[in-house]
XYZ file of C-alpha atoms in Angstrom:
524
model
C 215.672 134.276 47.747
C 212.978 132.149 48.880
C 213.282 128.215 48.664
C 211.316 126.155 46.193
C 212.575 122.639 47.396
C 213.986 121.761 50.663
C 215.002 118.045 51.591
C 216.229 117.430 54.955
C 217.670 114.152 56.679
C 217.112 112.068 53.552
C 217.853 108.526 54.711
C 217.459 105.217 51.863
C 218.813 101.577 52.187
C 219.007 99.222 50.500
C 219.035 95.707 51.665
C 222.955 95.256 52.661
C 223.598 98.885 51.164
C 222.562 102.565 52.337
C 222.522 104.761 49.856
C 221.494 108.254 51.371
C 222.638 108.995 54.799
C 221.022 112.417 56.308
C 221.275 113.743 52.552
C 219.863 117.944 52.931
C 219.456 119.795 49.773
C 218.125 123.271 48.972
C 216.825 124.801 45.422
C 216.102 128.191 45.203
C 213.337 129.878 43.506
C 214.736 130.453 39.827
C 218.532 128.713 40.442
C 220.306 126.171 38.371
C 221.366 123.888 41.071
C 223.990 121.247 40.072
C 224.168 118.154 42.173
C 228.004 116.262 41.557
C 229.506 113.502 43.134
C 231.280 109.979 41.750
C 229.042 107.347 40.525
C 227.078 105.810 43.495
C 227.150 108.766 45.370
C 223.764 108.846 45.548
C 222.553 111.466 43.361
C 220.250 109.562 41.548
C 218.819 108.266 44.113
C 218.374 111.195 45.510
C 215.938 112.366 42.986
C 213.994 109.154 42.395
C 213.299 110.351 46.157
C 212.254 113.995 44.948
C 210.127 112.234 42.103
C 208.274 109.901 44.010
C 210.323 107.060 42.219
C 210.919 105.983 45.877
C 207.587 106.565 47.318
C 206.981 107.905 50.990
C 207.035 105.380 53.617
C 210.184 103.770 51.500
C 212.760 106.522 52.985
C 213.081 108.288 55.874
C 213.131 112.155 55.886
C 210.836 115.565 54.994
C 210.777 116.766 51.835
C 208.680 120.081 51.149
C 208.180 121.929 48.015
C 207.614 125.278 48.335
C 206.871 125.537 51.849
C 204.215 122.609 52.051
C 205.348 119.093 53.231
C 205.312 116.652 50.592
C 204.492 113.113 50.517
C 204.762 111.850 46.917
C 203.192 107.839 46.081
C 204.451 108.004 42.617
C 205.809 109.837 39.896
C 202.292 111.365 39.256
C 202.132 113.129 42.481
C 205.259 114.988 41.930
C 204.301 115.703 38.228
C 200.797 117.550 39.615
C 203.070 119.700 41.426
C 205.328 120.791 38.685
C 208.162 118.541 39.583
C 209.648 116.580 36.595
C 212.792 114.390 36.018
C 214.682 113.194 32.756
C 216.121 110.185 33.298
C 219.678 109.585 31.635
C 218.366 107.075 29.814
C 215.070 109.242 27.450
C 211.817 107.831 27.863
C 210.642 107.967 24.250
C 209.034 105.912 22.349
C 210.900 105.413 18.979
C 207.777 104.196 16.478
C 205.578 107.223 17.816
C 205.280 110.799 16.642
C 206.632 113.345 18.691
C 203.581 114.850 19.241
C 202.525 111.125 20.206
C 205.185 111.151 22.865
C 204.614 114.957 24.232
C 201.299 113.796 25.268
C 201.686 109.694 26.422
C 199.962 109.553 29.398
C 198.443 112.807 29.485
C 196.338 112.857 26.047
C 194.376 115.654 24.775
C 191.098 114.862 24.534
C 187.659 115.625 24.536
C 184.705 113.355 25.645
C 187.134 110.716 25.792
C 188.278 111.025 22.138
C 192.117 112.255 21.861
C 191.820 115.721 19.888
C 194.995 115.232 17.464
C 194.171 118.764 15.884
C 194.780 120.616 19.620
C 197.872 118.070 20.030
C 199.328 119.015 16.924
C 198.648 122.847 17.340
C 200.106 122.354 21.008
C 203.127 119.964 20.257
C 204.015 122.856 17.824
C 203.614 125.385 20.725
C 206.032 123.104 23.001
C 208.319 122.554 20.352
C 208.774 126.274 19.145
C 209.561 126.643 23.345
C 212.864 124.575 23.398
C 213.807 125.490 19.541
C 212.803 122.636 17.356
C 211.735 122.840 13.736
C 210.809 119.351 13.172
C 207.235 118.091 12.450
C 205.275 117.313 14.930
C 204.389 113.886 13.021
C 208.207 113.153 13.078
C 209.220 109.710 14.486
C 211.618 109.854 17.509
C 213.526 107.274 15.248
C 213.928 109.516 12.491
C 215.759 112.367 15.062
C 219.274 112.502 16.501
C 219.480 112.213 20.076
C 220.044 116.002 20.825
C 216.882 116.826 19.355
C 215.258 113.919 21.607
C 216.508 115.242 24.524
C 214.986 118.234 23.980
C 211.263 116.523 23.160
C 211.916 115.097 26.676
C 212.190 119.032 27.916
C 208.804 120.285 25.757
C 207.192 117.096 27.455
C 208.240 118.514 30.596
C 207.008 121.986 30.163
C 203.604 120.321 28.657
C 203.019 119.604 32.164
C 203.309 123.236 33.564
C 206.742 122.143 34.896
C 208.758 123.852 38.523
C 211.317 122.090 38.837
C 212.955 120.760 36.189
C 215.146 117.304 37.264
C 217.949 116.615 34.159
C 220.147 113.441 35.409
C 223.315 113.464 32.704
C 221.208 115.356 29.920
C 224.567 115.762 27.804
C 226.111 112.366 28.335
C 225.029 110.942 24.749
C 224.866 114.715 22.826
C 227.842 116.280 21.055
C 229.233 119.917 21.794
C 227.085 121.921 19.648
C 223.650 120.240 21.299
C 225.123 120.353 24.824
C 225.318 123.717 24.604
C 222.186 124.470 23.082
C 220.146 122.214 25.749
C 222.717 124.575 28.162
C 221.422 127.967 27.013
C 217.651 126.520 26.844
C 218.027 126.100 31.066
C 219.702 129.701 31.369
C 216.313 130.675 29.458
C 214.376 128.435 31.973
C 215.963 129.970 34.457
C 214.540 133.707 33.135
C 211.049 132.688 32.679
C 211.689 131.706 36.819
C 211.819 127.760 36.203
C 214.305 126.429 38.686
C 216.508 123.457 37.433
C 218.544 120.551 39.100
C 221.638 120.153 36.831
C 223.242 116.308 37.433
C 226.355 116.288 35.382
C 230.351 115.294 35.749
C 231.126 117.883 33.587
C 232.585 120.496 35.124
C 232.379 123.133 32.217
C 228.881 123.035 32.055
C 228.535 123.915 35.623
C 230.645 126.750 35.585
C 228.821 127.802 32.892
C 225.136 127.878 34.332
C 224.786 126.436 38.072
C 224.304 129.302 40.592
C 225.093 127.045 43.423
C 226.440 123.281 43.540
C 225.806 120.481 45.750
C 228.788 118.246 46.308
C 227.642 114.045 47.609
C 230.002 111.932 48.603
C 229.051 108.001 49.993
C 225.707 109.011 50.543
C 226.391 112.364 52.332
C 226.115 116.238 51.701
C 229.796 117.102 51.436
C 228.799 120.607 51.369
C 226.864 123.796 49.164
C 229.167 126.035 47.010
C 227.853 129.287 45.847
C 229.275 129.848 42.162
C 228.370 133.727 42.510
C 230.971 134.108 45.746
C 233.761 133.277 43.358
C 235.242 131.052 40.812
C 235.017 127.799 41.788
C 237.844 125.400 40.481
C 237.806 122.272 39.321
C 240.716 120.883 41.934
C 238.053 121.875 45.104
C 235.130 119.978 43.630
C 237.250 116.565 42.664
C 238.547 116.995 46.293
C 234.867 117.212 47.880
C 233.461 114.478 45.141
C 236.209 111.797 45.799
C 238.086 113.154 49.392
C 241.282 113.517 47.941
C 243.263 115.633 45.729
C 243.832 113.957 42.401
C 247.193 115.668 41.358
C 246.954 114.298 37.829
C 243.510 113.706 36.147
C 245.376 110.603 33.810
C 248.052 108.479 35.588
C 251.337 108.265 34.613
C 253.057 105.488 32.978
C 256.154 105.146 30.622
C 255.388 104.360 26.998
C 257.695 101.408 25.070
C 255.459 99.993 22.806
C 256.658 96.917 20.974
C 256.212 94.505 17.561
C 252.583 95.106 15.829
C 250.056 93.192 17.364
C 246.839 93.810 15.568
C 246.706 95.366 11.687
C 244.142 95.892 10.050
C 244.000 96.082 6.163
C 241.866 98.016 3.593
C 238.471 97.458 5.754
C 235.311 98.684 4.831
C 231.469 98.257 5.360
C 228.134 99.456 4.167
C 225.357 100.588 6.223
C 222.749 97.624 7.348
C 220.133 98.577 6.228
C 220.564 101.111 3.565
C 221.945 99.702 0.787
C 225.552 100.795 -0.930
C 225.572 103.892 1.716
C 229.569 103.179 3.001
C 230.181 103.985 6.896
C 233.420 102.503 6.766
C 236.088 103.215 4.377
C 239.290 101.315 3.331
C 240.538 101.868 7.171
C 244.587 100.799 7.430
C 245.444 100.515 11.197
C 247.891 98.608 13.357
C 248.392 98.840 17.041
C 251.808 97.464 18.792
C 251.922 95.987 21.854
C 252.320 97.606 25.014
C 250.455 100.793 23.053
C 246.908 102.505 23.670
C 245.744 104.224 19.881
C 242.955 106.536 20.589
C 240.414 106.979 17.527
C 239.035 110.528 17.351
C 236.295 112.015 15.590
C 233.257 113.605 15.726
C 229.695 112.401 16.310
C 228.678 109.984 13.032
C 232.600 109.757 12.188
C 232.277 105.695 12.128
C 234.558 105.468 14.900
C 231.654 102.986 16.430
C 230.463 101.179 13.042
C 234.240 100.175 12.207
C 234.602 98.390 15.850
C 231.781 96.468 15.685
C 232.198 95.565 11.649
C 235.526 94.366 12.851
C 234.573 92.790 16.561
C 233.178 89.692 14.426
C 230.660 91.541 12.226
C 228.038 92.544 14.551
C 227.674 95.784 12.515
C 227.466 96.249 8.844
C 226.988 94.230 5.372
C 229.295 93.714 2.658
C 232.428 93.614 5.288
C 235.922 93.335 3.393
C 239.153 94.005 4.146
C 241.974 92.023 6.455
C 243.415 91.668 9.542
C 245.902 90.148 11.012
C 247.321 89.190 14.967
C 250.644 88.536 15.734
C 251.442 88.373 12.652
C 249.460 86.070 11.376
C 245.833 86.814 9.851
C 243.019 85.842 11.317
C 238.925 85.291 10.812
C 236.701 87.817 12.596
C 233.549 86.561 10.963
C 231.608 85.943 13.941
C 231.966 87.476 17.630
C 233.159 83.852 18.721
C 235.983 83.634 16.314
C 236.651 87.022 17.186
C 236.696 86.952 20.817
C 238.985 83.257 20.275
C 241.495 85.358 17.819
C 241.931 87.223 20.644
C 239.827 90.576 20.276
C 237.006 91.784 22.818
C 235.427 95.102 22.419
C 233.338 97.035 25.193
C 230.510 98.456 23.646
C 229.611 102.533 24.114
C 226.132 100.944 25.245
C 226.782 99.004 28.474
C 223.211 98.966 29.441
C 221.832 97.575 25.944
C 224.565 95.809 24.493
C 228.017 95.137 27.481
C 225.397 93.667 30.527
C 222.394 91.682 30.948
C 220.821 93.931 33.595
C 218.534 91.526 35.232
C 221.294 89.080 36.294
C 223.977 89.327 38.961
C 227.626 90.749 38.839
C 228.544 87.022 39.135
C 227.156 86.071 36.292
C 227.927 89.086 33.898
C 231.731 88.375 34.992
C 231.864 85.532 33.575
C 229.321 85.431 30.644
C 232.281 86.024 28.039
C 234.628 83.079 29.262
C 232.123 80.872 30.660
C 234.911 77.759 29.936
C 236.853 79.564 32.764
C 234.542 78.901 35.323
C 233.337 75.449 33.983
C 234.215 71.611 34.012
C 233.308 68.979 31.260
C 231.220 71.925 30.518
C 229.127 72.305 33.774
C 229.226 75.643 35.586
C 231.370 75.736 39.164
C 229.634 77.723 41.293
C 231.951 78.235 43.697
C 235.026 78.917 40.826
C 232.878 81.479 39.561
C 231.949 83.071 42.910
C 235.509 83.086 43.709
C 236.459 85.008 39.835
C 233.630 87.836 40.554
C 235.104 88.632 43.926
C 238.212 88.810 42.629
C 237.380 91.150 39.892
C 235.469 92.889 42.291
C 238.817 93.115 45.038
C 240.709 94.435 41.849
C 238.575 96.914 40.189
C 236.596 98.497 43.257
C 233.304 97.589 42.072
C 231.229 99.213 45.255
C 228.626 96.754 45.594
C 227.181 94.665 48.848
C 228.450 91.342 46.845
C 228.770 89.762 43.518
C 225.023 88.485 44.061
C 224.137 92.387 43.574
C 221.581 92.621 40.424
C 224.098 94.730 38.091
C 221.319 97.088 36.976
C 221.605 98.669 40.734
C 225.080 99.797 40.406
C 225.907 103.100 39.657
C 227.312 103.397 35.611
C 230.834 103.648 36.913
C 230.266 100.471 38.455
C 228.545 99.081 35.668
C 231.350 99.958 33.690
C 233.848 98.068 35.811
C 231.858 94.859 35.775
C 232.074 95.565 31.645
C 235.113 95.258 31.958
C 235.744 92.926 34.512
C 233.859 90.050 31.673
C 236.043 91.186 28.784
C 239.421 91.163 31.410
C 238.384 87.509 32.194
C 238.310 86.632 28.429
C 242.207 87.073 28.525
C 242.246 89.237 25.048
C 245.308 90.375 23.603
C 243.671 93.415 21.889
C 240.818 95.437 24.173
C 238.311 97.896 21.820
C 237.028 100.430 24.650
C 234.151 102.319 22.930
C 233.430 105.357 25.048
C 234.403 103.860 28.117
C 234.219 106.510 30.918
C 230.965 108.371 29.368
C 228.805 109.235 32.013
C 231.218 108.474 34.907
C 232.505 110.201 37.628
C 236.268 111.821 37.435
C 237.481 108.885 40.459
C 235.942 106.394 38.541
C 237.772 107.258 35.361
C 240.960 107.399 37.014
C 240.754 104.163 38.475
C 239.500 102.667 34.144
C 242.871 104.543 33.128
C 244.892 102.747 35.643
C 243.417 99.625 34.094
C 244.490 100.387 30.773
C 247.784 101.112 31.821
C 247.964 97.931 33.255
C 247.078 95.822 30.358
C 249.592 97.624 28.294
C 251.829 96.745 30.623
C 251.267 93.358 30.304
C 251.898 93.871 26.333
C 248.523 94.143 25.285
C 246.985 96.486 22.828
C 244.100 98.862 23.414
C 242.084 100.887 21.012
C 240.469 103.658 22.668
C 237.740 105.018 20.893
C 236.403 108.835 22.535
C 234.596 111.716 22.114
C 236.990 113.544 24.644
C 239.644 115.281 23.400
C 241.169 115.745 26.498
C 241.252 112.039 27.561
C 242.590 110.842 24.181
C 245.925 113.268 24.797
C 245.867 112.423 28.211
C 245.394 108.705 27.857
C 246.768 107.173 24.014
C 250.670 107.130 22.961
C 249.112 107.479 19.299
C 245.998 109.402 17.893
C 244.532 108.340 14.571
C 241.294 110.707 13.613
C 238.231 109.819 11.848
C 236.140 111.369 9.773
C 232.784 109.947 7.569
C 234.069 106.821 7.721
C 237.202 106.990 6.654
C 241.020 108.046 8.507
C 242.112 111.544 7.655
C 244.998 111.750 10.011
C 247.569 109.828 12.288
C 249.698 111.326 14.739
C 251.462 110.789 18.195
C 249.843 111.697 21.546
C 252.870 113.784 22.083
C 252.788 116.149 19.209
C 248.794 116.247 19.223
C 246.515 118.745 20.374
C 242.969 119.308 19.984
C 243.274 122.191 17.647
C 245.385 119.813 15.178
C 243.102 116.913 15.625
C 239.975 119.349 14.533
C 241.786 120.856 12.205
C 242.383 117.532 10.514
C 238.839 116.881 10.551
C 237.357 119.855 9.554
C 240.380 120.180 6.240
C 238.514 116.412 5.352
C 235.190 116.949 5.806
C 233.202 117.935 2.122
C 230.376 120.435 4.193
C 231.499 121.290 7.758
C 229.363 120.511 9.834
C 227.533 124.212 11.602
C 228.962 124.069 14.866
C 232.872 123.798 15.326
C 234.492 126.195 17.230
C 233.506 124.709 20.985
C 235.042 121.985 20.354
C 238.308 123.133 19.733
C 237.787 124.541 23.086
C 236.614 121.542 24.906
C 237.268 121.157 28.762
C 234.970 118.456 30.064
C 236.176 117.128 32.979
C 238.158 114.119 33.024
């Protein structure tokens, strides 16, 4: 089968960092090509090279797309060819229509005039292609994020698209819309459109990559073809992290002790919409030394009852108690929170855990700022000397603590996350989706974390959307379901069949799609 992409000796630093190192990578004509490897691997980068992100002249190496070399400026020179990447994070803009947003940039018009009849008539064309029923005069607001991930595809294939890029296109969705966005590249792949699959899921390969691409520091590990045999998931951890990992959760021995937090009877309303409850009379306690995972499915108000009770940041109408070491305590506000002795890491880290534009120094230390300070003046040097230490501690791969955060990989990002809530000393840790979109090393190494905080007699609350990590991770399991709990059971006697079961046995109209994840197996 003929090749449509070839890049050979790929070569990118960065100053004090190289990120590609004689990177080669081959797509065939009609493939699903998955490209793995732990955060800051370089896969990414990688295809901001393909894309013209990185424009020639900024890398060394030949890249050339079906047969012909190519030398792309920008992202438009790639696009003219038929190459086009989805970024993790969608490009979309959330006050526009969707047929607004299928055609930014490349309107349909006539004598200078955009021609919203032909947009509509087409957007409805593009959006029959990837299986959406929605208006085209739909905001993006107004749509889950499944559904915007596939706009992003039906902008793609309004510009005649080859080569279809998808970095982490399933990070955010739940298991009925992964799949679905799954199937839509196996019918891609049919119609002869070849695909580059980024993705630390390990199910979803096996289910649609012909061949995989394994990167490790910068390198090509090596190419596995999926149709010489099953490929298992022990090989690929080996080539993504260079060792075996002979258990995906490390061990520890559970004696939790007296109740540290307990929460009493809380509830909130929605924001905006008034009366609407996302929160329901929730009774909770966590002991210390213990991790308490929170299932539930996408919408449960796993997320809205963290924030209401990290000092209010979500929600109206907030009631209920809680108390800390016995004693009860005022979460009003995110200070009196955070000096009670909670800290929560947000499922957002980009939006809402970092300020991107500033250093790893600085995010570090943004939560305890009196750590680094005296007579309330910053010291420098104290908090230089903090951030390295952090860094020493939780492997954050960087060139120093002067690195701008937003060019660390999300594992990395995730580790300086913590790192700031670590430095605030709390006695209670909220982790809100902590290792989504992160390599399988990279999780290990947030695990071992947790462990040791527990160890220290701490309490975690581990809010995730992974079955497997929950049972592999929490010494009890409470579930969630439209805002309220519907179950509470130990790790040990758990399984995902009971903890769906629970769910589906509370839920009024069950939601369509069900069945896959009872069967869940993302890679951990």
């Amino acid at each position: 089968m003929d090749s449509i992409l070839e890049m050979r000796g790929i070569t990118k630093t960065f100053p004090g960092v190289k990120a590609l190192d004689n990177v080669n990578l081959s797509v065939r004509e009609g493939e699903i090509h998955a490209l793995i490897g732990e955060n800051g691997a370089g896969k990414s980068t990688l295809m901001k090279v393909l894309s013209g992100v990185y424009p020639h002249g900024t890398y060394d190496g030949e890249i050339r797309f079906r047969g012909q070399p190519a030398a792309f400026r920008g992202i438009a020179d790639s696009e003219k060819l038929g190459i086009i990447i989805i970024h993790q994070e969608l490009a979309l803009v959330p006050l526009l229509s969707i047929t607004e947003n299928l055609f930014l940039g490349n309107e349909q018009a006539k004598r200078g005039r955009i021609d919203w009849v032909a947009a509509t008539a087409r957007a409805r064309d593009l959006l029959r292609m990837v299986g959406l029923t929605d208006s085209p005069e739909t905001l993006i607001t107004d749509i889950g994020v499944g559904k915007q991930q596939l706009v992003e595809i039906a902008k793609a294939l309004s510009k005649q698209v080859k080569l279809l890029i998808l970095d982490e296109p399933t990070a955010s969705l739940n298991e009925s819309d992964s799949d679905a966005l799954l199937e839509l590249l196996l019918r891609f792949k049919d119609q002869g459109i070849s695909s580059i699959l980024i993705s630390h899921k390990l199910n979803e390969i096996a289910k649609v990559a012909d061949r995989v691409t394994i990167l490790r520091d910068g390198t090509t590990v090596e190419t596995l073809d999926c149709h010489d045999g099953p490929i298992s998931q022990d090989r690929i951890i080996k080539g993504m992290v260079g060792r075996d990992l002979a258990d995906r959760y490390p061990r520890r021995t559970s004696k939790p002790g007296n109740i540290l937090l307990e929460v009493k009877g809380w509830s909130a309303d929605h924001p905006i919409h008034a009366g609407r409850r996302v929160v329901k009379d929730i009774d909770l306690h966590v002991r210390r030394g213990e991790v308490v995972g929170i299932a539930g499915l996408m919408g449960a108000g796993r997320t809205e009852f963290a924030m209401s009770l990290f000092g209010r940041s979500y929600g109206r109408n907030i009631r209920g108690r809680a108390f800390l070491g016995g004693r009860e305590v005022d979460l009003s506000t995110i200070a009196k929170a955070m000096d009670a002795g909670l800290a929560y890491a947000t499922e957002d880290r980009k939006h809402y855990g970092l300020v991107l534009d500033n250093d790893i120094r600085h995010n570090v230390t943004l939560a305890n700022l009196d750590g680094v300070a005296k007579r309330g003046v910053i010291h420098h040097e104290r908090e230089i000397e903090v951030a390295n230490d952090f860094r020493r501690r939780l492997r954050i791969r960087c060139s120093d603590v002067f690195q701008q955060t937003v060019n660390l990989s999300g594992g990395n990002q995730q580790k300086v996350v913590l790192s700031k809530w670590l430095f605030a000393d709390p006695q209670v840790l909220i982790l809100d989706e902590p290792t989504r979109g992160i390599d399988v090393g990279a999780k290990y190494e947030i695990y071992t974390i947790v462990n040791q905080l527990v160890a220290e007699g701490r309490g975690v609350i581990l809010i995730s959307s992974e079955l497997p990590e929950l049972l592999g991770v929490a010494d009890r399991i409470y579930v969630m379901n439209e805002g309220a709990l519907v179950a509470e059971m130990p790790a040990a006697e758990a399984s995902q069949e009971k903890i769906m079961h629970a769910i589906m046995s509370s839920t009024a109209k069950p939601p369509a799609v069900t069945q896959t994840m009872v069967a869940r197996e993302s890679l951990q």
